[in-house]
PDB file of C-alpha atoms in Angstrom:
ATOM      1  CA  UNK A   1      23.600  11.825  13.217  1.00 41.00           C
ATOM      2  CA  UNK A   2      24.799   7.554  13.573  1.00 48.00           C
ATOM      3  CA  UNK A   3      21.037   7.001  13.504  1.00 58.00           C
ATOM      4  CA  UNK A   4      21.128   8.138   9.822  1.00 59.00           C
ATOM      5  CA  UNK A   5      23.757   6.087   8.733  1.00 63.00           C
ATOM      6  CA  UNK A   6      22.572   2.995  10.658  1.00 72.00           C
ATOM      7  CA  UNK A   7      20.980   0.173   8.114  1.00 82.00           C
ATOM      8  CA  UNK A   8      17.628  -0.591   9.037  1.00 92.00           C
ATOM      9  CA  UNK A   9      15.421  -3.437   8.001  1.00 95.00           C
ATOM     10  CA  UNK A  10      11.729  -3.183   7.835  1.00 95.00           C
ATOM     11  CA  UNK A  11       8.351  -4.971   6.236  1.00 96.00           C
ATOM     12  CA  UNK A  12       6.710  -2.773   3.455  1.00 96.00           C
ATOM     13  CA  UNK A  13       2.650  -2.544   5.195  1.00 94.00           C
ATOM     14  CA  UNK A  14       1.319   0.243   2.681  1.00 92.00           C
ATOM     15  CA  UNK A  15       1.881   1.348  -0.723  1.00 87.00           C
ATOM     16  CA  UNK A  16       0.142   4.248  -2.863  1.00 81.00           C
ATOM     17  CA  UNK A  17       1.742   5.285  -5.762  1.00 78.00           C
ATOM     18  CA  UNK A  18       5.598   5.772  -5.232  1.00 82.00           C
ATOM     19  CA  UNK A  19       5.219   6.270  -1.881  1.00 86.00           C
ATOM     20  CA  UNK A  20       5.976   3.516   1.097  1.00 92.00           C
ATOM     21  CA  UNK A  21       5.494   3.195   4.743  1.00 93.00           C
ATOM     22  CA  UNK A  22       7.749   0.001   6.468  1.00 95.00           C
ATOM     23  CA  UNK A  23       7.116  -0.794   9.720  1.00 93.00           C
ATOM     24  CA  UNK A  24      10.597  -1.090  11.431  1.00 94.00           C
ATOM     25  CA  UNK A  25      10.623  -2.756  15.010  1.00 91.00           C
ATOM     26  CA  UNK A  26       7.283  -0.953  15.580  1.00 88.00           C
ATOM     27  CA  UNK A  27       8.046   2.960  14.142  1.00 92.00           C
ATOM     28  CA  UNK A  28       6.632   3.491  10.972  1.00 92.00           C
ATOM     29  CA  UNK A  29       9.087   5.405   7.986  1.00 94.00           C
ATOM     30  CA  UNK A  30       7.515   7.073   5.086  1.00 93.00           C
ATOM     31  CA  UNK A  31       9.743   5.078   1.969  1.00 93.00           C
ATOM     32  CA  UNK A  32      10.462   5.834  -1.580  1.00 90.00           C
ATOM     33  CA  UNK A  33      12.656   3.988  -3.772  1.00 90.00           C
ATOM     34  CA  UNK A  34      16.164   5.146  -5.016  1.00 84.00           C
ATOM     35  CA  UNK A  35      15.415   6.368  -8.894  1.00 76.00           C
ATOM     36  CA  UNK A  36      11.826   6.030 -10.573  1.00 72.00           C
ATOM     37  CA  UNK A  37      11.617   2.136  -9.456  1.00 71.00           C
ATOM     38  CA  UNK A  38       8.692   0.788  -7.970  1.00 74.00           C
ATOM     39  CA  UNK A  39       9.214  -2.713  -7.957  1.00 87.00           C
ATOM     40  CA  UNK A  40       8.629  -3.076  -4.105  1.00 93.00           C
ATOM     41  CA  UNK A  41       5.214  -4.799  -3.108  1.00 93.00           C
ATOM     42  CA  UNK A  42       3.672  -4.885   0.507  1.00 95.00           C
ATOM     43  CA  UNK A  43       4.711  -7.474   2.471  1.00 96.00           C
ATOM     44  CA  UNK A  44       8.935  -6.725   1.674  1.00 96.00           C
ATOM     45  CA  UNK A  45      10.693  -7.136   4.032  1.00 96.00           C
ATOM     46  CA  UNK A  46      13.519  -3.589   2.535  1.00 96.00           C
ATOM     47  CA  UNK A  47      16.709  -2.870   3.771  1.00 95.00           C
ATOM     48  CA  UNK A  48      16.504   0.880   4.386  1.00 95.00           C
ATOM     49  CA  UNK A  49      19.000   4.345   4.807  1.00 93.00           C
ATOM     50  CA  UNK A  50      16.569   6.808   7.166  1.00 93.00           C
ATOM     51  CA  UNK A  51      17.491  10.219   5.921  1.00 92.00           C
ATOM     52  CA  UNK A  52      15.880  12.136   7.981  1.00 90.00           C
ATOM     53  CA  UNK A  53      13.597  10.918  11.375  1.00 89.00           C
ATOM     54  CA  UNK A  54      10.432   9.409   9.879  1.00 90.00           C
ATOM     55  CA  UNK A  55      11.858   9.106   6.204  1.00 92.00           C
ATOM     56  CA  UNK A  56      14.075   6.495   4.597  1.00 94.00           C
ATOM     57  CA  UNK A  57      15.005   5.354   1.104  1.00 94.00           C
ATOM     58  CA  UNK A  58      14.913   1.467   0.339  1.00 94.00           C
ATOM     59  CA  UNK A  59      18.247   0.604  -0.650  1.00 92.00           C
ATOM     60  CA  UNK A  60      17.742  -2.737  -1.477  1.00 92.00           C
ATOM     61  CA  UNK A  61      14.358  -5.916  -1.430  1.00 94.00           C
ATOM     62  CA  UNK A  62      15.453  -8.855   0.809  1.00 96.00           C
ATOM     63  CA  UNK A  63      14.910 -12.179  -1.019  1.00 96.00           C
ATOM     64  CA  UNK A  64      10.947 -12.961  -1.175  1.00 96.00           C
ATOM     65  CA  UNK A  65       9.172 -16.239  -0.981  1.00 96.00           C
ATOM     66  CA  UNK A  66       6.509 -15.303  -3.162  1.00 96.00           C
ATOM     67  CA  UNK A  67       5.003 -12.858  -5.185  1.00 94.00           C
ATOM     68  CA  UNK A  68       1.603 -11.834  -6.348  1.00 92.00           C
ATOM     69  CA  UNK A  69       0.549  -9.327  -9.068  1.00 86.00           C
ATOM     70  CA  UNK A  70      -1.029  -9.663 -12.286  1.00 83.00           C
ATOM     71  CA  UNK A  71      -0.273  -7.888 -15.282  1.00 80.00           C
ATOM     72  CA  UNK A  72      -1.921  -6.613 -18.246  1.00 74.00           C
ATOM     73  CA  UNK A  73      -0.664  -6.355 -21.704  1.00 69.00           C
ATOM     74  CA  UNK A  74       1.383  -2.663 -21.263  1.00 70.00           C
ATOM     75  CA  UNK A  75       2.670  -3.504 -17.126  1.00 75.00           C
ATOM     76  CA  UNK A  76       2.319  -5.727 -14.342  1.00 78.00           C
ATOM     77  CA  UNK A  77       0.737  -4.540 -10.822  1.00 82.00           C
ATOM     78  CA  UNK A  78       2.640  -6.414  -7.633  1.00 86.00           C
ATOM     79  CA  UNK A  79      -0.157  -6.946  -5.256  1.00 89.00           C
ATOM     80  CA  UNK A  80       1.988  -8.550  -2.528  1.00 94.00           C
ATOM     81  CA  UNK A  81       4.547 -10.360  -1.734  1.00 96.00           C
ATOM     82  CA  UNK A  82       5.998 -13.364   0.877  1.00 97.00           C
ATOM     83  CA  UNK A  83       2.376 -14.468   1.576  1.00 96.00           C
ATOM     84  CA  UNK A  84       1.354 -17.956   2.119  1.00 96.00           C
ATOM     85  CA  UNK A  85      -2.408 -17.510   1.923  1.00 97.00           C
ATOM     86  CA  UNK A  86      -4.951 -16.120   0.008  1.00 96.00           C
ATOM     87  CA  UNK A  87      -8.262 -16.224   0.091  1.00 97.00           C
ATOM     88  CA  UNK A  88     -10.451 -15.054  -2.544  1.00 96.00           C
ATOM     89  CA  UNK A  89     -13.852 -13.368  -1.316  1.00 95.00           C
ATOM     90  CA  UNK A  90     -17.330 -13.615  -3.278  1.00 96.00           C
ATOM     91  CA  UNK A  91     -20.578 -13.470  -1.651  1.00 95.00           C
ATOM     92  CA  UNK A  92     -24.314 -14.532  -2.067  1.00 95.00           C
ATOM     93  CA  UNK A  93     -24.576 -10.691  -3.338  1.00 92.00           C
ATOM     94  CA  UNK A  94     -23.373  -9.112  -5.518  1.00 88.00           C
ATOM     95  CA  UNK A  95     -23.060 -11.049  -8.058  1.00 87.00           C
ATOM     96  CA  UNK A  96     -19.384 -12.093  -8.418  1.00 90.00           C
ATOM     97  CA  UNK A  97     -17.814 -12.905 -11.662  1.00 91.00           C
ATOM     98  CA  UNK A  98     -15.701 -16.422 -12.200  1.00 92.00           C
ATOM     99  CA  UNK A  99     -13.491 -15.187 -14.744  1.00 91.00           C
ATOM    100  CA  UNK A 100     -11.693 -13.376 -11.682  1.00 91.00           C
ATOM    101  CA  UNK A 101     -12.416 -16.239  -8.811  1.00 94.00           C
ATOM    102  CA  UNK A 102     -10.494 -18.675 -11.529  1.00 93.00           C
ATOM    103  CA  UNK A 103      -7.976 -15.932 -12.558  1.00 93.00           C
ATOM    104  CA  UNK A 104      -6.932 -15.921  -8.948  1.00 94.00           C
ATOM    105  CA  UNK A 105      -6.801 -19.570  -8.846  1.00 96.00           C
ATOM    106  CA  UNK A 106      -4.156 -20.022 -11.415  1.00 95.00           C
ATOM    107  CA  UNK A 107      -2.178 -16.999 -10.381  1.00 94.00           C
ATOM    108  CA  UNK A 108      -2.312 -18.743  -6.453  1.00 95.00           C
ATOM    109  CA  UNK A 109      -0.580 -21.895  -8.207  1.00 95.00           C
ATOM    110  CA  UNK A 110       1.955 -20.338 -10.533  1.00 93.00           C
ATOM    111  CA  UNK A 111       3.380 -18.516  -7.453  1.00 94.00           C
ATOM    112  CA  UNK A 112       3.100 -21.132  -4.949  1.00 95.00           C
ATOM    113  CA  UNK A 113       0.550 -19.798  -2.747  1.00 96.00           C
ATOM    114  CA  UNK A 114      -2.150 -21.820  -0.913  1.00 97.00           C
ATOM    115  CA  UNK A 115      -5.699 -20.170  -1.777  1.00 97.00           C
ATOM    116  CA  UNK A 116      -9.104 -21.073  -0.071  1.00 98.00           C
ATOM    117  CA  UNK A 117     -12.604 -19.169  -0.803  1.00 98.00           C
ATOM    118  CA  UNK A 118     -14.702 -17.060   1.176  1.00 98.00           C
ATOM    119  CA  UNK A 119     -18.277 -16.868   0.793  1.00 97.00           C
ATOM    120  CA  UNK A 120     -19.799 -14.138   2.679  1.00 96.00           C
ATOM    121  CA  UNK A 121     -23.156 -13.232   3.387  1.00 95.00           C
ATOM    122  CA  UNK A 122     -24.627 -15.685   4.287  1.00 94.00           C
ATOM    123  CA  UNK A 123     -27.802 -14.281   5.546  1.00 93.00           C
ATOM    124  CA  UNK A 124     -29.470 -14.282   2.127  1.00 93.00           C
ATOM    125  CA  UNK A 125     -31.020 -17.304   2.069  1.00 93.00           C
ATOM    126  CA  UNK A 126     -32.986 -17.133  -1.033  1.00 95.00           C
ATOM    127  CA  UNK A 127     -29.860 -16.197  -2.679  1.00 95.00           C
ATOM    128  CA  UNK A 128     -27.758 -18.849  -0.910  1.00 96.00           C
ATOM    129  CA  UNK A 129     -28.307 -21.863  -2.861  1.00 96.00           C
ATOM    130  CA  UNK A 130     -27.350 -20.597  -6.092  1.00 96.00           C
ATOM    131  CA  UNK A 131     -24.004 -19.267  -4.523  1.00 96.00           C
ATOM    132  CA  UNK A 132     -23.278 -22.775  -3.412  1.00 96.00           C
ATOM    133  CA  UNK A 133     -23.529 -23.940  -6.666  1.00 96.00           C
ATOM    134  CA  UNK A 134     -21.363 -21.704  -7.955  1.00 95.00           C
ATOM    135  CA  UNK A 135     -18.611 -22.357  -5.699  1.00 96.00           C
ATOM    136  CA  UNK A 136     -18.729 -25.913  -5.813  1.00 96.00           C
ATOM    137  CA  UNK A 137     -16.536 -26.678  -9.069  1.00 94.00           C
ATOM    138  CA  UNK A 138     -13.804 -25.197  -7.308  1.00 96.00           C
ATOM    139  CA  UNK A 139     -14.097 -26.616  -3.828  1.00 97.00           C
ATOM    140  CA  UNK A 140     -13.993 -29.818  -6.719  1.00 95.00           C
ATOM    141  CA  UNK A 141     -11.133 -28.961  -7.719  1.00 95.00           C
ATOM    142  CA  UNK A 142      -9.608 -29.043  -3.901  1.00 96.00           C
ATOM    143  CA  UNK A 143      -9.781 -25.188  -2.979  1.00 97.00           C
ATOM    144  CA  UNK A 144     -11.434 -25.181   0.603  1.00 98.00           C
ATOM    145  CA  UNK A 145     -14.583 -22.857   0.886  1.00 98.00           C
ATOM    146  CA  UNK A 146     -15.271 -20.985   4.238  1.00 98.00           C
ATOM    147  CA  UNK A 147     -18.697 -20.259   4.281  1.00 97.00           C
ATOM    148  CA  UNK A 148     -19.461 -16.338   6.443  1.00 97.00           C
ATOM    149  CA  UNK A 149     -21.604 -13.794   7.573  1.00 96.00           C
ATOM    150  CA  UNK A 150     -19.838 -11.225   8.593  1.00 94.00           C
ATOM    151  CA  UNK A 151     -22.198  -8.424   9.434  1.00 91.00           C
ATOM    152  CA  UNK A 152     -24.917 -10.904  10.236  1.00 93.00           C
ATOM    153  CA  UNK A 153     -23.280 -14.035  12.661  1.00 95.00           C
ATOM    154  CA  UNK A 154     -20.093 -11.875  13.535  1.00 94.00           C
ATOM    155  CA  UNK A 155     -18.328 -13.854  15.790  1.00 95.00           C
ATOM    156  CA  UNK A 156     -18.803 -17.157  13.989  1.00 96.00           C
ATOM    157  CA  UNK A 157     -16.998 -15.372  11.088  1.00 96.00           C
ATOM    158  CA  UNK A 158     -14.141 -14.520  13.715  1.00 95.00           C
ATOM    159  CA  UNK A 159     -14.502 -18.213  14.599  1.00 96.00           C
ATOM    160  CA  UNK A 160     -14.213 -19.450  11.347  1.00 97.00           C
ATOM    161  CA  UNK A 161     -11.370 -17.424  10.203  1.00 96.00           C
ATOM    162  CA  UNK A 162      -8.864 -16.845  12.905  1.00 94.00           C
ATOM    163  CA  UNK A 163      -7.380 -19.955  12.991  1.00 94.00           C
ATOM    164  CA  UNK A 164      -6.679 -19.962   9.031  1.00 96.00           C
ATOM    165  CA  UNK A 165      -4.671 -17.054  10.147  1.00 95.00           C
ATOM    166  CA  UNK A 166      -2.968 -18.134  12.010  1.00 93.00           C
ATOM    167  CA  UNK A 167       0.292 -18.469  12.081  1.00 92.00           C
ATOM    168  CA  UNK A 168       0.893 -17.064   8.193  1.00 95.00           C
ATOM    169  CA  UNK A 169       0.928 -13.878   5.842  1.00 95.00           C
ATOM    170  CA  UNK A 170      -1.823 -13.880   4.216  1.00 96.00           C
ATOM    171  CA  UNK A 171      -4.256 -11.673   1.798  1.00 95.00           C
ATOM    172  CA  UNK A 172      -7.878 -11.454   1.425  1.00 95.00           C
ATOM    173  CA  UNK A 173      -8.574 -10.377  -2.546  1.00 92.00           C
ATOM    174  CA  UNK A 174     -12.075  -9.531  -4.375  1.00 89.00           C
ATOM    175  CA  UNK A 175     -14.380  -7.318  -5.945  1.00 88.00           C
ATOM    176  CA  UNK A 176     -16.079  -4.231  -4.533  1.00 85.00           C
ATOM    177  CA  UNK A 177     -19.245  -5.263  -2.524  1.00 87.00           C
ATOM    178  CA  UNK A 178     -18.412  -8.812  -1.475  1.00 91.00           C
ATOM    179  CA  UNK A 179     -17.914  -7.516   2.119  1.00 89.00           C
ATOM    180  CA  UNK A 180     -13.646  -7.943   2.840  1.00 90.00           C
ATOM    181  CA  UNK A 181     -13.307  -4.540   4.277  1.00 85.00           C
ATOM    182  CA  UNK A 182     -16.470  -6.138   7.051  1.00 89.00           C
ATOM    183  CA  UNK A 183     -14.112  -9.177   7.665  1.00 92.00           C
ATOM    184  CA  UNK A 184     -11.211  -6.837   8.008  1.00 91.00           C
ATOM    185  CA  UNK A 185     -12.676  -4.339  10.215  1.00 89.00           C
ATOM    186  CA  UNK A 186     -13.755  -7.716  12.510  1.00 92.00           C
ATOM    187  CA  UNK A 187      -9.904  -9.692  12.743  1.00 92.00           C
ATOM    188  CA  UNK A 188      -8.342  -6.366  12.931  1.00 88.00           C
ATOM    189  CA  UNK A 189      -8.848  -4.721  15.960  1.00 78.00           C
ATOM    190  CA  UNK A 190      -8.697  -0.963  14.922  1.00 76.00           C
ATOM    191  CA  UNK A 191      -8.250  -1.630  12.055  1.00 71.00           C
ATOM    192  CA  UNK A 192      -9.917   1.842  11.035  1.00 68.00           C
ATOM    193  CA  UNK A 193      -7.692   3.971  13.451  1.00 57.00           C
ATOM    194  CA  UNK A 194      -4.566   1.792  11.216  1.00 60.00           C
ATOM    195  CA  UNK A 195      -6.007   3.351   8.172  1.00 64.00           C
ATOM    196  CA  UNK A 196      -6.231   7.116   8.779  1.00 65.00           C
ATOM    197  CA  UNK A 197      -2.782   6.825  10.624  1.00 67.00           C
ATOM    198  CA  UNK A 198      -1.472   5.248   7.236  1.00 67.00           C
ATOM    199  CA  UNK A 199      -3.526   7.308   5.088  1.00 66.00           C
ATOM    200  CA  UNK A 200      -1.721  10.792   6.621  1.00 67.00           C
ATOM    201  CA  UNK A 201       1.530   9.163   6.399  1.00 67.00           C
ATOM    202  CA  UNK A 202       1.176   8.467   2.844  1.00 66.00           C
ATOM    203  CA  UNK A 203      -0.668  12.022   2.424  1.00 62.00           C
ATOM    204  CA  UNK A 204      -3.425  10.319   0.528  1.00 55.00           C
ATOM    205  CA  UNK A 205      -6.311  11.749   2.259  1.00 50.00           C
ATOM    206  CA  UNK A 206      -9.680  10.658   2.147  1.00 48.00           C
ATOM    207  CA  UNK A 207      -8.740   8.018  -0.683  1.00 45.00           C
ATOM    208  CA  UNK A 208      -8.332   5.289   2.226  1.00 44.00           C
ATOM    209  CA  UNK A 209      -9.758   2.820   0.141  1.00 49.00           C
ATOM    210  CA  UNK A 210      -7.241   2.828  -3.042  1.00 63.00           C
ATOM    211  CA  UNK A 211      -4.028   1.183  -1.455  1.00 74.00           C
ATOM    212  CA  UNK A 212      -2.656  -1.954  -0.479  1.00 85.00           C
ATOM    213  CA  UNK A 213      -1.945  -2.429   3.732  1.00 89.00           C
ATOM    214  CA  UNK A 214      -0.813  -4.963   5.801  1.00 94.00           C
ATOM    215  CA  UNK A 215      -1.985  -5.285   8.727  1.00 92.00           C
ATOM    216  CA  UNK A 216      -0.106  -7.400  11.686  1.00 89.00           C
ATOM    217  CA  UNK A 217      -3.137 -10.163  13.467  1.00 87.00           C
ATOM    218  CA  UNK A 218      -2.461 -10.385  17.297  1.00 71.00           C
ATOM    219  CA  UNK A 219      -1.146 -14.186  17.486  1.00 64.00           C
ATOM    220  CA  UNK A 220      -1.486 -16.792  20.370  1.00 55.00           C
ATOM    221  CA  UNK A 221       1.062 -18.978  20.929  1.00 57.00           C
ATOM    222  CA  UNK A 222       4.203 -16.613  19.535  1.00 58.00           C
ATOM    223  CA  UNK A 223       3.229 -17.508  16.612  1.00 65.00           C
ATOM    224  CA  UNK A 224       2.974 -14.105  14.119  1.00 77.00           C
ATOM    225  CA  UNK A 225       0.480 -13.503  11.590  1.00 91.00           C
ATOM    226  CA  UNK A 226      -0.055 -11.156   8.945  1.00 94.00           C
ATOM    227  CA  UNK A 227      -3.212  -9.711   6.381  1.00 95.00           C
ATOM    228  CA  UNK A 228      -2.922  -7.951   3.659  1.00 93.00           C
ATOM    229  CA  UNK A 229      -5.911  -5.836   2.565  1.00 90.00           C
ATOM    230  CA  UNK A 230      -6.142  -5.256  -1.347  1.00 85.00           C
ATOM    231  CA  UNK A 231      -7.927  -2.608  -3.107  1.00 79.00           C
ATOM    232  CA  UNK A 232     -11.464  -4.021  -4.985  1.00 74.00           C
ATOM    233  CA  UNK A 233     -10.911  -4.507  -8.442  1.00 71.00           C
ATOM    234  CA  UNK A 234     -12.560  -6.351 -11.243  1.00 70.00           C
ATOM    235  CA  UNK A 235     -10.070  -7.534 -13.318  1.00 75.00           C
ATOM    236  CA  UNK A 236      -6.678  -9.918 -12.748  1.00 81.00           C
ATOM    237  CA  UNK A 237      -4.992  -9.839 -15.695  1.00 83.00           C
ATOM    238  CA  UNK A 238      -2.099 -12.905 -16.036  1.00 88.00           C
ATOM    239  CA  UNK A 239      -0.248 -11.526 -19.025  1.00 84.00           C
ATOM    240  CA  UNK A 240       3.431 -12.842 -17.255  1.00 85.00           C
ATOM    241  CA  UNK A 241       2.187 -16.036 -17.082  1.00 88.00           C
ATOM    242  CA  UNK A 242       4.226 -18.552 -19.827  1.00 87.00           C
ATOM    243  CA  UNK A 243       2.638 -21.339 -21.451  1.00 87.00           C
ATOM    244  CA  UNK A 244       4.743 -23.463 -19.339  1.00 88.00           C
ATOM    245  CA  UNK A 245       3.325 -21.979 -16.105  1.00 92.00           C
ATOM    246  CA  UNK A 246       0.004 -22.163 -17.371  1.00 93.00           C
ATOM    247  CA  UNK A 247      -0.971 -25.135 -18.511  1.00 93.00           C
ATOM    248  CA  UNK A 248       0.566 -26.361 -14.811  1.00 94.00           C
ATOM    249  CA  UNK A 249      -1.327 -24.089 -13.265  1.00 95.00           C
ATOM    250  CA  UNK A 250      -4.594 -25.546 -14.133  1.00 96.00           C
ATOM    251  CA  UNK A 251      -4.759 -27.851 -10.974  1.00 95.00           C
ATOM    252  CA  UNK A 252      -7.083 -30.373 -13.018  1.00 96.00           C
ATOM    253  CA  UNK A 253      -4.647 -30.205 -15.957  1.00 96.00           C
ATOM    254  CA  UNK A 254      -1.805 -31.946 -14.112  1.00 94.00           C
ATOM    255  CA  UNK A 255      -2.970 -35.899 -14.482  1.00 96.00           C
ATOM    256  CA  UNK A 256      -3.077 -35.535 -17.660  1.00 96.00           C
ATOM    257  CA  UNK A 257       0.499 -33.292 -19.297  1.00 94.00           C
ATOM    258  CA  UNK A 258       2.283 -35.837 -20.614  1.00 92.00           C
ATOM    259  CA  UNK A 259      -0.423 -38.284 -22.121  1.00 95.00           C
ATOM    260  CA  UNK A 260      -0.948 -35.893 -25.189  1.00 95.00           C
ATOM    261  CA  UNK A 261       0.578 -37.532 -28.534  1.00 93.00           C
ATOM    262  CA  UNK A 262       3.176 -34.427 -29.230  1.00 92.00           C
ATOM    263  CA  UNK A 263       5.421 -33.454 -26.784  1.00 89.00           C
ATOM    264  CA  UNK A 264       4.700 -30.005 -27.237  1.00 90.00           C
ATOM    265  CA  UNK A 265       1.124 -30.155 -27.326  1.00 94.00           C
ATOM    266  CA  UNK A 266      -0.554 -26.624 -26.283  1.00 94.00           C
ATOM    267  CA  UNK A 267      -4.089 -28.245 -25.317  1.00 96.00           C
ATOM    268  CA  UNK A 268      -6.055 -26.115 -27.777  1.00 95.00           C
ATOM    269  CA  UNK A 269      -6.868 -27.687 -31.262  1.00 92.00           C
ATOM    270  CA  UNK A 270      -4.230 -30.661 -31.468  1.00 94.00           C
ATOM    271  CA  UNK A 271      -5.483 -33.916 -32.423  1.00 95.00           C
ATOM    272  CA  UNK A 272      -5.190 -37.348 -29.417  1.00 95.00           C
ATOM    273  CA  UNK A 273      -5.208 -34.214 -27.071  1.00 97.00           C
ATOM    274  CA  UNK A 274      -5.304 -35.775 -23.033  1.00 97.00           C
ATOM    275  CA  UNK A 275      -6.372 -32.571 -21.878  1.00 97.00           C
ATOM    276  CA  UNK A 276      -8.672 -32.141 -24.581  1.00 97.00           C
ATOM    277  CA  UNK A 277     -10.299 -35.388 -24.008  1.00 97.00           C
ATOM    278  CA  UNK A 278     -10.739 -35.204 -20.564  1.00 97.00           C
ATOM    279  CA  UNK A 279     -12.685 -32.071 -21.768  1.00 97.00           C
ATOM    280  CA  UNK A 280     -14.910 -34.133 -23.848  1.00 97.00           C
ATOM    281  CA  UNK A 281     -15.970 -36.287 -21.407  1.00 96.00           C
ATOM    282  CA  UNK A 282     -16.787 -33.793 -18.346  1.00 95.00           C
ATOM    283  CA  UNK A 283     -13.338 -34.472 -16.467  1.00 96.00           C
ATOM    284  CA  UNK A 284     -12.268 -30.988 -17.347  1.00 96.00           C
ATOM    285  CA  UNK A 285     -14.779 -28.124 -16.951  1.00 94.00           C
ATOM    286  CA  UNK A 286     -15.386 -26.296 -20.158  1.00 94.00           C
ATOM    287  CA  UNK A 287     -15.348 -23.466 -19.152  1.00 93.00           C
ATOM    288  CA  UNK A 288     -11.646 -23.749 -17.176  1.00 95.00           C
ATOM    289  CA  UNK A 289     -10.439 -24.862 -20.603  1.00 96.00           C
ATOM    290  CA  UNK A 290     -11.713 -21.942 -22.078  1.00 96.00           C
ATOM    291  CA  UNK A 291     -10.289 -19.467 -19.734  1.00 94.00           C
ATOM    292  CA  UNK A 292      -6.772 -21.176 -20.024  1.00 96.00           C
ATOM    293  CA  UNK A 293      -6.910 -20.923 -24.047  1.00 95.00           C
ATOM    294  CA  UNK A 294      -7.949 -17.100 -23.366  1.00 93.00           C
ATOM    295  CA  UNK A 295      -4.688 -16.953 -21.222  1.00 93.00           C
ATOM    296  CA  UNK A 296      -2.810 -18.677 -23.368  1.00 92.00           C
ATOM    297  CA  UNK A 297      -4.027 -15.888 -26.380  1.00 90.00           C
ATOM    298  CA  UNK A 298      -3.069 -12.983 -23.650  1.00 87.00           C
ATOM    299  CA  UNK A 299       0.367 -14.321 -22.998  1.00 85.00           C
ATOM    300  CA  UNK A 300       1.388 -13.727 -26.625  1.00 82.00           C
ATOM    301  CA  UNK A 301      -0.091  -9.994 -26.695  1.00 77.00           C
ATOM    302  CA  UNK A 302       2.322  -9.118 -23.850  1.00 64.00           C
ATOM    303  CA  UNK A 303       4.328  -5.660 -25.203  1.00 49.00           C
ATOM    304  CA  UNK A 304       6.991  -5.072 -21.802  1.00 47.00           C
TER     305      UNK A 304
END
């Protein structure tokens, strides 16, 4: 009985609805929150109270270093906590959307998370030049782009990505079909086995791709490394970001902030706006400024 009252600390390694799986020194415990709260994210360090041999209640969430989430007009969805790097996976095929990539980059800047792009499927040679052309603007903004072929060159893919993950808590995101799962399987030994175990523990049956999960990577020099795999999604709402957060989350705006005639300039249609002048001069991509305007509009629609 004493084991049931001993406070425990664990890391949330999977989430499905209001059900969570925590890793407590290698032991997996099924967890729920008290009441109807669902403010727990994969990657959270949590304080638990055991309720049975393999179950516990989440009593408290430890302070987070970072929190990545997306939101629409009505609610927000937590993606991951305590991560230091985010990898956006795009590919030569199928086509990826610039809107999702740019929104993910904005989310990273707002959350203080380092962002990288991975261009997968280099072996689709005829589509490679166009894909490189499309990721070039992000590289020009300072975001690293790593080229791999997860199925065509698996060993080189691991050699490229493994050093980037070492010592970091990372998350992979991307649209379905970009090859994210293929990369996870290369980087995480026995990933498929882990997915089945997590799925069984969360009672998600065959819906193994609908939940976010965290894996511990075999690290060198004793460094702790984790990687979070998220379900593929097509949209990345940022309704929770305020005007001030948004203007600072576009890295190319930074040299011009404070240079506008009006101190409360929104950089939309105001006269003598340094940001708009930079757009007109080609120093800021019009596509990115249009996204900024769209995000400002969305942030004004929030209902929660």
